[in-house]
Coordinates of C-alpha atoms in Angstrom, one line a residue:
M288 CA 109.0 209.5 102.2
P289 CA 105.7 211.6 101.2
A290 CA 106.3 215.2 99.9
L291 CA 104.0 215.9 102.4
S292 CA 102.8 214.3 105.8
V293 CA 99.6 215.7 107.8
R294 CA 99.5 213.7 110.8
N295 CA 96.4 214.5 113.9
L296 CA 96.2 217.8 112.9
T297 CA 93.6 219.7 115.5
M298 CA 92.3 223.4 115.4
T299 CA 90.0 225.6 117.0
F300 CA 89.0 229.2 117.7
I301 CA 88.3 230.0 121.0
E302 CA 85.2 227.3 121.8
H303 CA 84.5 227.0 117.8
N304 CA 86.7 223.6 116.7
L305 CA 87.1 223.2 112.9
F306 CA 88.8 220.0 112.7
T307 CA 89.7 216.9 114.9
D308 CA 92.8 214.9 114.2
V309 CA 92.8 215.3 110.3
S310 CA 95.9 212.6 108.6
F311 CA 96.7 212.7 105.2
D312 CA 99.9 212.4 102.8
V313 CA 100.8 214.1 99.4
E314 CA 103.3 211.5 97.4
D315 CA 105.8 213.8 94.7
K316 CA 103.2 213.4 92.0
D317 CA 99.9 214.0 93.8
K318 CA 97.1 216.1 92.5
I319 CA 94.7 216.1 95.3
G320 CA 91.3 218.1 95.2
F321 CA 90.3 219.3 98.8
I322 CA 86.7 220.1 99.2
G323 CA 84.3 221.2 102.0
A324 CA 81.4 223.1 102.6
N325 CA 82.4 226.9 103.1
G326 CA 83.8 227.4 106.4
V327 CA 84.9 224.2 107.6
G328 CA 88.3 225.2 107.6
K329 CA 89.9 224.5 104.4
T330 CA 91.9 227.4 104.1
T331 CA 92.7 227.3 108.1
L332 CA 94.8 224.0 107.0
F333 CA 96.7 225.7 104.2
K334 CA 98.0 228.4 106.6
I335 CA 99.0 225.6 108.9
L336 CA 100.4 224.1 106.4
N337 CA 102.4 227.5 104.8
G338 CA 103.7 227.9 108.4
E339 CA 101.2 230.7 108.2
I340 CA 99.7 229.6 111.8
S341 CA 100.1 227.0 114.4
P342 CA 97.9 223.9 115.0
V343 CA 95.9 223.2 118.2
S344 CA 97.7 219.8 118.2
G345 CA 99.5 217.4 115.1
T346 CA 102.0 217.4 113.0
V347 CA 103.0 218.6 109.1
S348 CA 106.3 216.9 107.9
F349 CA 107.8 218.0 104.8
S350 CA 110.5 215.5 102.6
K351 CA 113.7 217.8 102.4
N352 CA 113.3 218.3 98.7
T353 CA 109.6 219.3 99.1
R354 CA 109.6 223.2 98.3
V355 CA 106.0 224.3 99.0
G356 CA 104.4 227.3 96.3
Y357 CA 101.4 229.3 98.0
M358 CA 99.8 232.0 96.4
E359 CA 100.7 234.7 99.3
Q360 CA 104.7 234.3 99.0
H361 CA 104.1 235.8 95.2
A362 CA 102.2 239.1 96.0
C363 CA 103.0 241.8 93.1
N364 CA 104.3 244.7 95.7
N365 CA 105.8 246.6 93.2
P366 CA 103.2 249.1 91.7
A367 CA 105.8 250.4 89.6
A368 CA 107.3 247.1 87.5
D369 CA 105.1 246.3 84.0
V370 CA 103.6 242.9 84.0
Y371 CA 106.0 241.2 81.8
H372 CA 109.0 242.3 84.1
E373 CA 107.3 241.1 87.4
L374 CA 107.0 237.8 86.3
L375 CA 109.5 237.9 85.5
S376 CA 111.0 238.3 88.3
V377 CA 110.4 234.5 89.3
F378 CA 113.4 234.0 87.4
D379 CA 115.7 236.0 89.3
D380 CA 118.0 233.5 90.3
L381 CA 118.5 232.5 86.8
K382 CA 119.0 235.9 85.7
N383 CA 121.9 236.4 88.7
M384 CA 123.3 232.7 87.5
E385 CA 123.8 234.9 83.8
F386 CA 125.1 237.7 85.5
E387 CA 128.1 235.4 87.0
I388 CA 128.6 233.6 83.7
S389 CA 129.2 236.7 81.9
E390 CA 131.9 237.4 85.1
L391 CA 132.9 234.1 84.5
T392 CA 133.7 234.9 80.7
K393 CA 135.4 238.4 81.1
S394 CA 138.1 237.0 83.8
I395 CA 138.4 233.6 81.9
D396 CA 138.6 236.2 78.3
S397 CA 141.2 238.5 80.4
G398 CA 143.3 235.7 81.5
S399 CA 142.6 236.9 85.4
G400 CA 142.4 234.3 88.0
K401 CA 143.4 230.4 87.4
L402 CA 142.4 229.5 84.1
E403 CA 141.7 225.6 85.0
E404 CA 139.3 226.8 88.1
L405 CA 137.4 229.7 85.9
V406 CA 136.1 226.9 83.1
E407 CA 135.7 224.4 85.6
K408 CA 133.3 226.3 87.3
Q409 CA 131.8 228.6 84.4
T410 CA 131.1 225.1 82.9
S411 CA 129.1 223.7 86.2
L412 CA 127.3 226.8 86.2
I413 CA 126.0 226.8 82.8
E414 CA 124.8 223.1 83.3
R415 CA 123.1 224.4 86.4
Y416 CA 121.7 226.9 84.3
E417 CA 120.4 225.0 81.7
N418 CA 118.9 222.6 84.1
A419 CA 117.0 225.2 86.3
G420 CA 115.6 226.0 82.5
G421 CA 117.8 228.9 81.7
L422 CA 116.5 228.5 78.5
T423 CA 113.3 228.6 77.5
Y424 CA 112.2 230.7 80.9
K425 CA 111.4 233.8 79.1
S426 CA 109.1 231.9 76.7
R427 CA 107.4 230.0 79.8
T428 CA 106.8 233.4 81.0
R429 CA 105.1 234.8 77.8
S430 CA 103.5 231.3 77.5
A431 CA 101.3 231.6 81.3
L432 CA 100.7 235.4 80.5
L433 CA 99.3 234.6 77.3
G434 CA 97.6 231.7 78.5
L435 CA 96.0 233.3 81.8
G436 CA 94.2 235.7 79.3
F437 CA 96.9 238.9 79.2
S438 CA 97.1 240.1 76.0
E439 CA 100.6 241.7 74.1
S440 CA 99.6 245.2 74.7
D441 CA 99.2 243.9 79.4
F442 CA 103.0 243.0 79.2
K443 CA 104.4 246.8 79.7
M444 CA 101.6 247.8 81.9
P445 CA 102.1 248.9 85.5
V446 CA 101.8 246.1 88.0
G447 CA 99.6 249.2 90.0
N448 CA 97.2 249.6 87.2
L449 CA 95.6 245.9 87.3
S450 CA 92.3 245.2 88.2
G451 CA 91.9 242.8 91.2
G452 CA 91.3 239.9 88.9
Q453 CA 94.2 240.8 86.7
R454 CA 96.4 241.2 89.8
S455 CA 95.1 238.1 91.2
K456 CA 96.0 236.1 87.4
L457 CA 99.4 237.7 87.9
C458 CA 100.3 236.5 91.0
L459 CA 98.6 233.1 90.0
A460 CA 100.8 232.9 87.4
K461 CA 104.1 233.4 89.1
L462 CA 103.0 230.6 91.9
L463 CA 103.0 228.2 89.2
L464 CA 106.5 229.5 87.4
S465 CA 108.3 229.2 90.8
Q466 CA 110.4 225.9 91.4
S467 CA 108.1 225.0 94.1
N468 CA 107.2 221.1 93.6
L469 CA 104.5 221.2 96.3
L470 CA 101.9 224.2 95.2
L471 CA 99.2 224.9 97.5
L472 CA 96.2 226.5 95.2
D473 CA 92.9 228.2 97.0
E474 CA 90.5 229.1 94.4
P475 CA 93.1 229.2 91.7
T476 CA 89.8 229.6 89.0
N477 CA 88.7 232.3 90.2
H478 CA 88.6 235.6 88.0
L479 CA 89.1 233.3 84.7
D480 CA 87.1 232.5 82.0
I481 CA 86.7 229.0 80.2
D482 CA 89.8 229.8 78.0
S483 CA 92.3 230.5 80.7
V484 CA 90.7 227.6 83.1
N485 CA 91.0 225.8 80.2
W486 CA 95.0 226.5 79.4
L487 CA 95.7 226.8 84.0
E488 CA 94.3 222.6 83.3
S489 CA 96.6 222.1 80.9
F490 CA 99.4 223.4 82.6
L491 CA 98.6 221.3 86.0
K492 CA 97.8 218.3 84.2
D493 CA 101.8 218.4 83.2
F494 CA 103.1 219.9 86.2
R495 CA 105.4 217.7 87.6
G496 CA 105.1 218.2 91.3
A497 CA 102.3 217.9 93.4
M498 CA 99.4 219.7 94.3
I499 CA 96.4 220.7 96.5
I500 CA 93.4 222.3 95.4
I501 CA 90.8 224.0 96.8
S502 CA 88.0 224.7 94.7
H503 CA 84.4 224.6 93.6
D504 CA 84.9 224.1 89.8
R505 CA 84.1 220.0 89.6
Y506 CA 84.7 220.1 86.1
F507 CA 88.1 221.4 87.1
L508 CA 88.7 218.8 89.2
D509 CA 87.4 216.1 88.1
S510 CA 89.8 217.3 84.8
V511 CA 93.1 217.9 87.0
T512 CA 92.8 215.7 90.0
N513 CA 93.6 212.3 91.1
K514 CA 92.6 212.0 94.8
T515 CA 90.0 214.0 97.0
V516 CA 90.5 214.3 100.6
E517 CA 86.8 215.8 102.3
L518 CA 86.9 218.0 105.1
E519 CA 83.3 217.6 106.7
H520 CA 82.4 216.9 110.3
N521 CA 85.4 218.1 111.6
K522 CA 87.5 214.9 109.9
A523 CA 89.0 214.2 106.9
M524 CA 88.4 211.2 104.6
C525 CA 90.6 210.7 101.7
Y526 CA 89.1 209.2 98.3
K527 CA 91.8 207.7 95.4
G528 CA 90.3 209.6 92.2
S529 CA 88.3 212.9 91.2
Y530 CA 85.4 214.6 92.3
S531 CA 82.8 213.0 90.2
E532 CA 84.5 209.1 91.5
F533 CA 84.7 210.5 94.8
I534 CA 80.9 211.2 94.6
R535 CA 80.4 207.8 94.0
K536 CA 82.5 205.9 96.3
K537 CA 81.3 208.1 99.3
E538 CA 77.6 207.7 97.9
A539 CA 78.5 204.0 98.7
Y540 CA 80.4 204.2 101.4
N541 CA 77.9 206.0 103.2
E542 CA 75.1 203.8 102.1
S543 CA 76.9 200.5 103.3
L544 CA 77.6 202.6 107.2
K545 CA 74.1 203.5 106.9
N546 CA 72.9 199.4 106.3
K547 CA 75.3 197.9 108.5
Y548 CA 74.6 200.3 111.4
E549 CA 71.0 199.7 111.0
N550 CA 71.9 195.8 110.8
D551 CA 73.3 195.9 114.0
I552 CA 71.0 198.3 116.3
K553 CA 68.7 194.9 115.1
E554 CA 70.9 192.7 116.0
I555 CA 71.8 193.9 119.4
K556 CA 67.8 194.4 120.5
R557 CA 67.3 191.1 119.3
I558 CA 69.8 189.8 121.3
E559 CA 68.7 192.2 124.3
A560 CA 65.1 190.7 124.0
I561 CA 66.9 186.9 124.3
V562 CA 68.2 188.2 127.4
E563 CA 65.4 190.0 128.9
Q564 CA 64.2 186.5 128.1
Q565 CA 66.6 184.1 130.0
K566 CA 66.5 186.1 133.0
R567 CA 62.4 186.4 133.3
W568 CA 62.5 182.3 133.2
G569 CA 65.4 182.6 136.3
R570 CA 66.9 179.2 136.1
E571 CA 70.6 179.5 137.0
R572 CA 71.2 178.4 133.1
N573 CA 69.3 180.7 131.9
F574 CA 71.2 183.7 133.7
I575 CA 74.6 182.2 132.3
T576 CA 72.8 182.1 129.1
A577 CA 71.7 185.9 129.4
A578 CA 74.9 187.4 130.5
S579 CA 77.1 185.2 127.5
K580 CA 73.9 187.0 125.0
Q581 CA 74.9 190.3 126.8
K582 CA 78.7 190.1 126.2
E583 CA 77.8 189.7 122.4
A584 CA 75.4 192.8 122.2
D585 CA 78.0 194.7 124.9
R586 CA 80.7 193.8 121.4
I587 CA 78.5 194.8 118.6
K588 CA 77.9 198.6 120.4
S589 CA 81.4 199.1 121.0
K590 CA 82.6 198.2 117.5
L591 CA 78.9 200.8 116.7
V592 CA 79.6 203.2 113.9
T593 CA 76.6 205.8 113.5
P594 CA 76.9 207.6 110.1
D595 CA 77.0 211.4 110.3
S596 CA 74.5 212.8 109.9
E597 CA 74.1 214.6 106.0
L598 CA 75.2 218.2 106.6
E599 CA 72.3 220.8 105.8
T600 CA 71.8 222.0 102.9
M601 CA 69.6 225.2 100.8
R602 CA 66.1 223.9 100.5
M603 CA 64.9 226.2 97.5
H604 CA 62.3 226.0 95.1
F605 CA 61.1 228.9 92.0
N606 CA 58.1 228.7 91.9
V607 CA 55.8 230.7 88.8
K608 CA 53.2 233.0 89.5
C609 CA 51.9 233.2 86.1
E610 CA 53.2 231.4 83.0
S611 CA 54.6 233.4 79.8
G612 CA 54.1 233.4 76.3
N613 CA 55.7 230.9 74.1
D614 CA 57.8 233.8 73.0
V615 CA 59.9 234.9 76.2
L616 CA 63.2 237.5 75.0
I617 CA 63.8 238.6 71.0
C618 CA 66.5 240.5 70.6
K619 CA 67.7 242.3 67.1
N620 CA 71.1 244.0 66.1
I621 CA 71.5 245.0 69.5
S622 CA 75.2 246.8 69.8
K623 CA 77.0 248.5 72.6
A624 CA 80.3 250.4 72.5
F625 CA 81.9 251.9 75.0
G626 CA 83.8 255.4 73.5
D627 CA 86.2 253.6 70.7
K628 CA 86.1 250.0 72.5
K629 CA 83.1 248.3 71.1
L630 CA 81.7 245.5 73.4
F631 CA 79.5 243.9 70.4
A632 CA 77.3 244.4 67.8
N633 CA 74.3 242.2 65.7
V634 CA 73.3 240.4 69.2
D635 CA 70.2 238.4 67.9
I636 CA 68.3 236.6 70.5
H637 CA 65.2 234.0 70.4
I638 CA 64.4 233.1 73.6
R639 CA 61.7 230.5 73.9
K640 CA 58.8 229.4 76.9
G641 CA 60.8 226.6 78.8
E642 CA 64.6 227.0 77.6
R643 CA 67.5 227.1 80.2
V644 CA 70.5 229.0 77.6
F645 CA 73.9 229.4 78.6
I646 CA 75.8 233.0 77.6
L647 CA 79.4 232.5 77.2
G648 CA 82.1 234.1 75.8
G649 CA 85.8 235.3 77.5
N650 CA 85.9 237.8 80.5
G651 CA 85.4 241.7 79.3
C652 CA 82.9 240.6 76.1
G653 CA 80.0 242.2 77.2
K654 CA 77.9 239.3 78.7
T655 CA 77.1 241.5 81.9
T656 CA 76.4 244.9 80.2
L657 CA 73.9 242.9 78.1
F658 CA 72.1 241.6 80.9
R659 CA 72.8 245.1 82.5
I660 CA 71.1 246.1 79.1
L661 CA 67.9 243.8 79.0
T662 CA 67.4 244.5 82.7
G663 CA 67.3 247.9 81.5
K664 CA 70.1 249.5 84.3
C665 CA 71.8 250.2 80.8
P666 CA 71.5 251.8 77.5
H667 CA 72.0 250.4 74.1
D668 CA 73.5 251.6 71.0
S669 CA 71.1 250.7 68.9
G670 CA 69.0 246.8 68.0
T671 CA 65.5 246.5 69.8
Y672 CA 64.7 244.1 71.9
D673 CA 61.2 242.8 73.3
Y674 CA 59.7 240.5 76.5
G675 CA 56.4 238.6 75.4
T676 CA 53.4 238.2 77.2
N677 CA 53.3 237.7 80.7
V678 CA 56.9 237.7 81.3
L679 CA 58.1 238.6 84.5
T680 CA 62.1 239.1 84.6
G681 CA 64.5 237.7 87.8
Y682 CA 67.3 238.8 88.1
F683 CA 70.6 237.6 90.0
D684 CA 73.0 240.3 89.5
Q685 CA 77.1 238.6 90.9
M686 CA 78.4 241.7 92.1
Q687 CA 75.0 241.6 94.2
Q688 CA 74.4 245.5 93.8
N689 CA 70.9 244.9 94.6
L690 CA 71.8 244.6 98.2
D691 CA 71.8 247.1 101.3
L692 CA 75.0 246.3 102.9
C693 CA 74.0 248.6 105.8
K694 CA 70.9 246.1 106.8
T695 CA 70.5 242.6 108.2
A696 CA 69.3 239.7 106.8
I697 CA 65.9 239.8 108.0
D698 CA 65.4 243.6 107.1
E699 CA 66.5 242.9 103.9
V700 CA 64.0 240.3 102.6
W701 CA 61.3 241.7 105.0
D702 CA 61.5 245.2 103.4
T703 CA 62.0 243.4 99.9
F704 CA 58.3 241.6 101.1
P705 CA 56.6 243.7 103.3
N706 CA 53.4 241.3 103.2
M707 CA 55.1 238.4 104.3
T708 CA 55.0 237.6 107.9
Q709 CA 57.8 237.4 110.6
T710 CA 57.3 233.7 110.4
E711 CA 57.1 233.5 107.2
V712 CA 60.5 235.8 106.4
R713 CA 61.9 233.9 109.2
N714 CA 61.3 230.3 107.6
A715 CA 62.5 231.5 104.0
L716 CA 66.0 232.2 106.0
A717 CA 65.9 229.1 107.1
S718 CA 65.9 227.3 104.0
F719 CA 68.6 229.0 102.7
L720 CA 70.9 228.3 106.1
F721 CA 70.0 231.6 108.1
K722 CA 68.5 230.3 111.5
G723 CA 68.7 231.7 115.1
D724 CA 71.2 235.3 115.5
Q725 CA 72.0 234.5 112.0
V726 CA 69.0 236.2 110.4
F727 CA 70.0 239.5 112.7
K728 CA 73.9 239.9 110.7
P729 CA 74.0 242.3 109.0
L730 CA 75.3 241.7 105.0
S731 CA 78.5 244.0 105.1
K732 CA 79.6 241.3 107.4
M733 CA 78.9 238.4 105.3
S734 CA 80.9 236.4 103.2
G735 CA 80.4 236.2 99.3
G736 CA 78.2 233.3 99.8
E737 CA 76.0 234.3 102.1
R738 CA 75.1 237.1 100.2
A739 CA 74.6 234.7 97.3
R740 CA 72.2 232.7 99.4
I741 CA 70.6 236.3 100.1
S742 CA 70.0 237.4 96.8
L743 CA 69.2 233.7 95.3
L744 CA 66.7 233.3 98.3
K745 CA 64.6 237.2 97.4
L746 CA 64.9 235.4 93.7
M747 CA 62.8 232.8 94.5
L748 CA 60.3 234.5 96.3
R749 CA 59.9 237.1 93.7
G750 CA 57.7 234.0 91.5
S751 CA 59.6 235.5 87.8
N752 CA 58.6 233.3 84.9
F753 CA 62.1 234.6 83.0
L754 CA 65.3 234.8 85.2
L755 CA 68.2 236.3 84.1
L756 CA 70.7 234.9 86.2
D757 CA 75.0 236.8 86.5
E758 CA 77.1 233.7 87.4
P759 CA 75.0 233.1 90.1
T760 CA 77.4 229.6 91.3
N761 CA 80.0 231.9 92.3
H762 CA 81.0 231.7 96.0
L763 CA 78.5 228.6 96.6
D764 CA 80.0 225.5 98.2
A765 CA 80.0 222.3 95.9
A766 CA 77.0 220.9 97.7
S767 CA 74.9 224.5 97.1
R768 CA 76.2 224.3 93.4
E769 CA 74.1 221.4 93.5
E770 CA 70.7 222.1 95.5
L771 CA 70.6 224.7 93.0
E772 CA 71.0 222.8 89.8
K773 CA 68.2 220.8 91.4
T774 CA 66.2 223.9 91.6
L775 CA 66.7 225.2 88.3
L776 CA 66.1 221.3 86.6
D777 CA 62.9 221.1 88.1
Y778 CA 61.8 225.3 87.4
S779 CA 59.3 225.4 85.1
G780 CA 59.6 228.7 83.7
T781 CA 62.8 230.4 81.3
L782 CA 66.5 230.4 82.1
L783 CA 69.3 232.6 80.8
I784 CA 72.9 232.4 82.1
I785 CA 76.4 233.6 82.2
S786 CA 78.3 231.1 83.8
H787 CA 81.9 229.8 83.4
D788 CA 81.0 226.5 86.0
R789 CA 81.3 224.1 82.8
Y790 CA 80.0 221.1 85.7
F791 CA 76.8 223.5 86.2
I792 CA 76.4 223.8 81.8
N793 CA 76.5 220.6 81.5
K794 CA 74.2 219.7 84.3
V795 CA 71.5 222.5 82.8
A796 CA 71.6 224.0 79.4
D797 CA 70.0 222.7 76.6
R798 CA 71.3 225.5 74.5
I799 CA 74.6 227.5 74.7
L800 CA 75.1 231.1 73.1
V801 CA 78.5 232.1 72.6
L802 CA 79.5 236.6 72.5
S803 CA 81.4 237.8 71.1
P804 CA 82.3 241.2 68.7
N805 CA 80.2 240.5 65.8
G806 CA 77.3 239.1 67.7
V807 CA 76.0 235.6 68.8
E808 CA 77.1 231.9 67.8
E809 CA 74.2 229.1 68.9
Y810 CA 74.6 225.8 70.1
L811 CA 71.9 223.4 70.7
G812 CA 73.5 221.2 73.3
N813 CA 75.1 221.3 77.0
Y814 CA 79.3 222.4 77.1
D815 CA 80.0 218.8 76.6
Y816 CA 78.4 219.2 72.9
Y817 CA 79.3 222.9 72.7
I818 CA 83.3 222.0 72.9
E819 CA 82.5 218.8 70.4
H820 CA 81.9 221.7 67.9
I821 CA 83.8 223.6 68.0
K822 CA 86.8 221.2 67.3
K823 CA 84.7 219.9 64.7
E824 CA 84.1 223.2 62.7
A825 CA 88.0 224.3 63.2
F826 CA 89.2 221.4 62.0
D827 CA 85.9 221.8 58.6
I828 CA 87.5 225.3 57.9
I829 CA 91.1 223.3 57.1
E830 CA 89.7 220.9 55.6
S831 CA 87.2 223.2 53.5
K832 CA 90.6 225.7 52.6
E833 CA 91.8 222.7 51.1
N834 CA 88.8 221.7 49.0
K835 CA 88.2 224.8 47.8
K836 CA 86.4 223.1 44.6
E837 CA 82.6 221.6 44.7
K838 CA 82.0 218.1 43.9
P839 CA 79.3 216.3 43.2
V840 CA 78.4 214.6 46.7
N841 CA 77.5 211.0 46.2
E842 CA 78.3 208.4 48.0
Y843 CA 81.3 207.2 46.0
F844 CA 82.7 210.8 45.8
L845 CA 82.5 210.7 49.4
Q846 CA 84.3 207.0 49.9
K847 CA 87.2 208.9 47.7
Q848 CA 87.3 211.9 49.6
R849 CA 87.6 209.9 52.6
Q850 CA 89.9 208.2 51.5
S851 CA 92.2 211.1 50.4
E852 CA 91.4 212.7 54.0
E853 CA 93.4 209.8 55.5
R854 CA 95.9 209.9 52.8
K855 CA 96.5 213.3 53.5
R856 CA 96.6 213.4 57.3
Q857 CA 98.9 209.7 57.0
T858 CA 101.5 212.3 54.5
K859 CA 100.9 215.2 57.3
L860 CA 101.6 212.7 60.7
K861 CA 104.9 211.7 58.2
K862 CA 105.9 215.1 57.8
A863 CA 105.5 216.0 61.3
E864 CA 107.5 213.0 62.8
E865 CA 109.9 213.4 60.0
E866 CA 110.4 217.2 61.2
I867 CA 110.5 216.2 64.9
E868 CA 113.3 213.8 64.1
R869 CA 115.4 216.0 62.2
L870 CA 114.8 219.1 65.1
D871 CA 115.8 215.9 67.7
G872 CA 119.6 216.0 65.9
E873 CA 119.7 219.9 65.1
I874 CA 119.2 220.2 69.3
A875 CA 121.4 217.6 69.7
K876 CA 124.0 219.4 68.0
V877 CA 123.4 222.6 69.6
Q878 CA 123.7 220.9 73.0
E879 CA 126.7 219.3 72.2
K880 CA 128.6 222.8 71.0
L881 CA 126.8 224.0 73.8
A882 CA 129.1 221.6 76.5
S883 CA 131.6 222.3 74.1
D884 CA 135.4 223.5 76.3
E885 CA 135.5 226.3 73.1
T886 CA 131.6 227.8 73.4
S887 CA 132.1 228.1 77.1
S888 CA 134.8 230.0 76.8
D889 CA 133.4 232.6 74.3
Y890 CA 129.9 234.3 75.5
E891 CA 128.9 236.2 72.9
K892 CA 128.8 232.5 70.9
L893 CA 127.5 231.1 73.9
I894 CA 124.3 233.6 74.2
E895 CA 123.8 232.7 70.2
L896 CA 123.5 229.1 70.6
T897 CA 121.1 229.4 73.2
N898 CA 118.6 232.0 71.4
L899 CA 118.8 228.9 68.6
L900 CA 118.4 226.3 71.0
E901 CA 115.5 228.1 72.2
S902 CA 114.3 228.7 68.8
L903 CA 115.0 224.9 68.1
Q904 CA 113.1 223.2 70.8
L905 CA 110.0 225.9 70.3
Q906 CA 109.3 224.9 66.4
Q907 CA 109.6 221.0 68.2
E908 CA 106.8 221.9 70.5
E909 CA 104.5 222.9 67.6
Q910 CA 105.8 220.0 65.4
Y911 CA 104.4 217.8 68.9
N912 CA 101.4 220.3 68.8
I913 CA 100.5 219.3 65.4
W914 CA 101.5 215.6 65.9
E915 CA 99.0 215.3 68.7
E916 CA 96.5 217.2 66.7
L917 CA 96.9 214.6 63.4
S918 CA 97.0 211.4 65.9
D919 CA 93.6 212.3 67.8

């Protein structure tokens, strides 16, 4: 039986039908990307799966071994607890088992009770403890916190002092470390920087259970998932493969469906023309032929499948009011600090006309602050920046502070561009999917995605020739992201963009700047190019340390150097393999001692051996990492 079986789920709110007869299965190892436009009911379906709400009809069945985990189960409700112990609370069962093992050890030592029964119970409990991950749960806790961007100093921070993003990351860590074997992940990459997303991808790839992931992060879905379920037109379609494979298969399926529909319509018209002709001839055998042909046409009609219309998406085009000069922006030695906290210094940037430049960097490194400096919203400590001739800037603020939430959609746009007619404003809003009474909806009652569309519309109408976009794809669904990508690729102006959306960066970027406390590092290419080069740089640093002496560069020397490097690699590889094998033997000896009757009755010895085992396993994991790196 599958880990999860969903059959004929239907959900309606008042008169709005979200989805009908949704069916799919989740096998034990499936990693499913669950996609669809904003508002189609993905989160509602998750709430049905975790039992929070009931569907109008349909069934949800879990296998008896399935343990479901979702974020709301792991809310951080103890503001006084520190970050480390809040995450460690996931393993309360293991801590209870530790206490029980300790009590059994005391009973054995004091001779109270039947010795044979106590030893048997203790041995069984220790085995359960080890199988449940009791020997490594503390190191896994620490690894999860570091992987999701918490520093060692954050471990002792009270949960009540965390920002909203940090709290979300802690809840995600609790979910990932729970004993669940079916994870329901709703936008898990929100609030994560690129390094944290990379860690999360690695964790989920190694996760041995199943998962369903709602996400608009297409690069993330490509990296992690092996199946895709799309919710569209009130129904679900299942595809084998990642997001990019799904896109190809969906296009091919829709094309074949469209061709079959058109061919069937032609055939129906041809047959019905024969029927009319036979009826006009009016003989008995003509009526028999007409009836037979009509049956044939009716049979084709009964099996006719009308292709779904394409979902309406934003229609945008960024025109520029005038051309800028070749030099668009020049920054020299810009620095910024808040009190004792240095954000960045020595920032030198030169942006030229027509470039599409992306700024990357970890959360908190100052990317948004740099944009606020460049738009005059925040002072800088030192350095200069200058815009070129005829440069008209447009700024997309990810915090959407440029919107008046007290206004309606039509007032927000019309007040910004008072020279437009009502018809022009409503047509512009319609192109961004605000139609009918939706134009009178207050911004305060809009979703993040709707507000993002209003901000993009205002940006489009401004006619700027230099756009500074701070996380423009946040809150947008996949279709809207793809429309934005097409628009920016057609844009004749210049782009400077902050983004964590790696798929977006790959499609649009021609240059990447990585911001750090000491300035910016430049990479001439897209995201994949950047990743390839930082790996090469890391390798070159290692090699340069090993080859400090400069030698004349010639083909013979280079050949000898390559041979030497290969020998070194082989030697290191062999050494890592030998070390892994040696540690295997050490681990086996410790596990043998842990399983002995002598150790099971000696609590102090048990703890000593447990700590030794954990240390050996960590050493072996390091050697495996070295071995994989050398093998690559």
